[in-house]
Coordinates of C-alpha atoms in Angstrom, one line a residue:
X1334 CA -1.0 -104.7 -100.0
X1335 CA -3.7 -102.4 -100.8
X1336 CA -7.6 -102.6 -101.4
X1337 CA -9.4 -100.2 -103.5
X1338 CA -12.6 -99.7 -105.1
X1339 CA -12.0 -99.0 -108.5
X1340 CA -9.1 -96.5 -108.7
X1341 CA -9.9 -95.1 -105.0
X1342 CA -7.3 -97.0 -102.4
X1343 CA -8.8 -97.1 -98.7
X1344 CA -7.0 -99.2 -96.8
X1345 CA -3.0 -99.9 -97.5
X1346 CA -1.0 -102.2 -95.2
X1347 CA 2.6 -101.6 -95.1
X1348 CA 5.1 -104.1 -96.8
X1349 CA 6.4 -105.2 -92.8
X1350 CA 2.7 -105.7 -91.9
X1351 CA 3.9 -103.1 -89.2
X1352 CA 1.4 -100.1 -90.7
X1353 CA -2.4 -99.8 -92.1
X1354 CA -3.0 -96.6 -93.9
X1355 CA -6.8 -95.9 -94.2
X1356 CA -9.4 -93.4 -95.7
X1357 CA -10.7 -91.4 -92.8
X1358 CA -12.0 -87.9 -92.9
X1359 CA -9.6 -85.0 -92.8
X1360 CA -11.6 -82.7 -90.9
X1361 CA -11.9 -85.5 -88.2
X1362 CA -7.6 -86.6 -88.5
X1363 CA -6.7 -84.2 -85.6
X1364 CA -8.7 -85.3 -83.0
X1365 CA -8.3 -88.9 -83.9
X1366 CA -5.0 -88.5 -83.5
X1367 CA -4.7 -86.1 -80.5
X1368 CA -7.2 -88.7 -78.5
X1369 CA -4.7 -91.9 -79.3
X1370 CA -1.0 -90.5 -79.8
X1371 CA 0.1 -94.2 -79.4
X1372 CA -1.9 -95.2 -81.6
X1373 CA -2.8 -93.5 -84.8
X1374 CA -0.3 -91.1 -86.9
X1375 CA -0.7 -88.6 -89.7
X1376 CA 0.2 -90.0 -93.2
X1377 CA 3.1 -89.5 -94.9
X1378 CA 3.7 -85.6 -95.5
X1379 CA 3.2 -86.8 -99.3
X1380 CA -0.4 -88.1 -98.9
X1381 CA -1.3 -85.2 -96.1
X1382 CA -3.9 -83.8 -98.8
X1383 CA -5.7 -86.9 -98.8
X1384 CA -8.5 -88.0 -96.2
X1385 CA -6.0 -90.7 -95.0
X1386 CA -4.5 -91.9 -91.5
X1387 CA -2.1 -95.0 -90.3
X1388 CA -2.4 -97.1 -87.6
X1389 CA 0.3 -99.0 -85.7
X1390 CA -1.3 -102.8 -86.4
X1391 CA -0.1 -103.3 -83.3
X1392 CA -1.8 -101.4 -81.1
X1393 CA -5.4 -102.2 -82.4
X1394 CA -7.5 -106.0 -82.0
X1395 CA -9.0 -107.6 -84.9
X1396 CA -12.7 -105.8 -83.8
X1397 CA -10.9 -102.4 -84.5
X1398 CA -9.0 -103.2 -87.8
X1399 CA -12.7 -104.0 -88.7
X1400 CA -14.3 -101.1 -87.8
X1401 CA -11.4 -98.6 -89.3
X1402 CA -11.6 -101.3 -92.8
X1403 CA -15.7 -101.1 -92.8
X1404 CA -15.8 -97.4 -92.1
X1405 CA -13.1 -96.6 -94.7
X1406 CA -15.0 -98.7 -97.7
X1407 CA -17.7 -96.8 -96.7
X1408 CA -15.9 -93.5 -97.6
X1409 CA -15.6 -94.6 -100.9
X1410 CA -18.2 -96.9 -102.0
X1411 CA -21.6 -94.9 -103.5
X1412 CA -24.2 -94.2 -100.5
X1413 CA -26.8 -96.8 -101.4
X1414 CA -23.8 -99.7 -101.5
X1415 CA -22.7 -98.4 -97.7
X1416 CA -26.7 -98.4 -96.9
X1417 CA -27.7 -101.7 -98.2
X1418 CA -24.2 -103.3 -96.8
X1419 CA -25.3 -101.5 -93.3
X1420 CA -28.8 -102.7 -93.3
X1421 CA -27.9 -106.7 -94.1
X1422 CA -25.1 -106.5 -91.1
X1423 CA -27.6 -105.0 -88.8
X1424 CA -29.6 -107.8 -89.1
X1425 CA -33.6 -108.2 -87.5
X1426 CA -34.7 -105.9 -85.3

């Protein structure tokens, strides 16, 4: 299963719902990575060019899918989409 906005995929869940691959900023992969071993992994050496990471599904809670979906739309969507979508979830205040 894959979601995309327009031809850009950002989040890809593996066919045994095992894996979510998701847009996330290559300068940024290493650390993520480094920080949670157990957790998050380097694509597949075919898609290492892209700005791209996988999760084990496992290892995350519905509030962290969310947050690694949300933030990887963002990467793709144009700036005043992310804003507007940003300032309607913040809500009053």
């Amino acid at each position: 299963m894959t979601f995309r906005v327009g031809r850009i995929v950002y989040v890809a869940i593996s066919a045994d719902e095992t894996t979510m691959g998701f847009a996330f900023p290559k300068e940024e992969r290493a650390a993520l990575i480094a920080a949670e071993p157990d957790k998050f992994r380097m694509p597949r050496p075919s898609d290492e060019r892209y700005n791209w990471v996988r999760v084990r599904l496992a290892a995350i809670d519905v509030a962290e899918m969310s947050e690694l979906v949300v933030d990887a739309w963002r990467m793709v969507v144009p700036k005043r989409v992310a804003a507007a979508y940003l300032a309607e979830t913040a809500g009053p205040g």
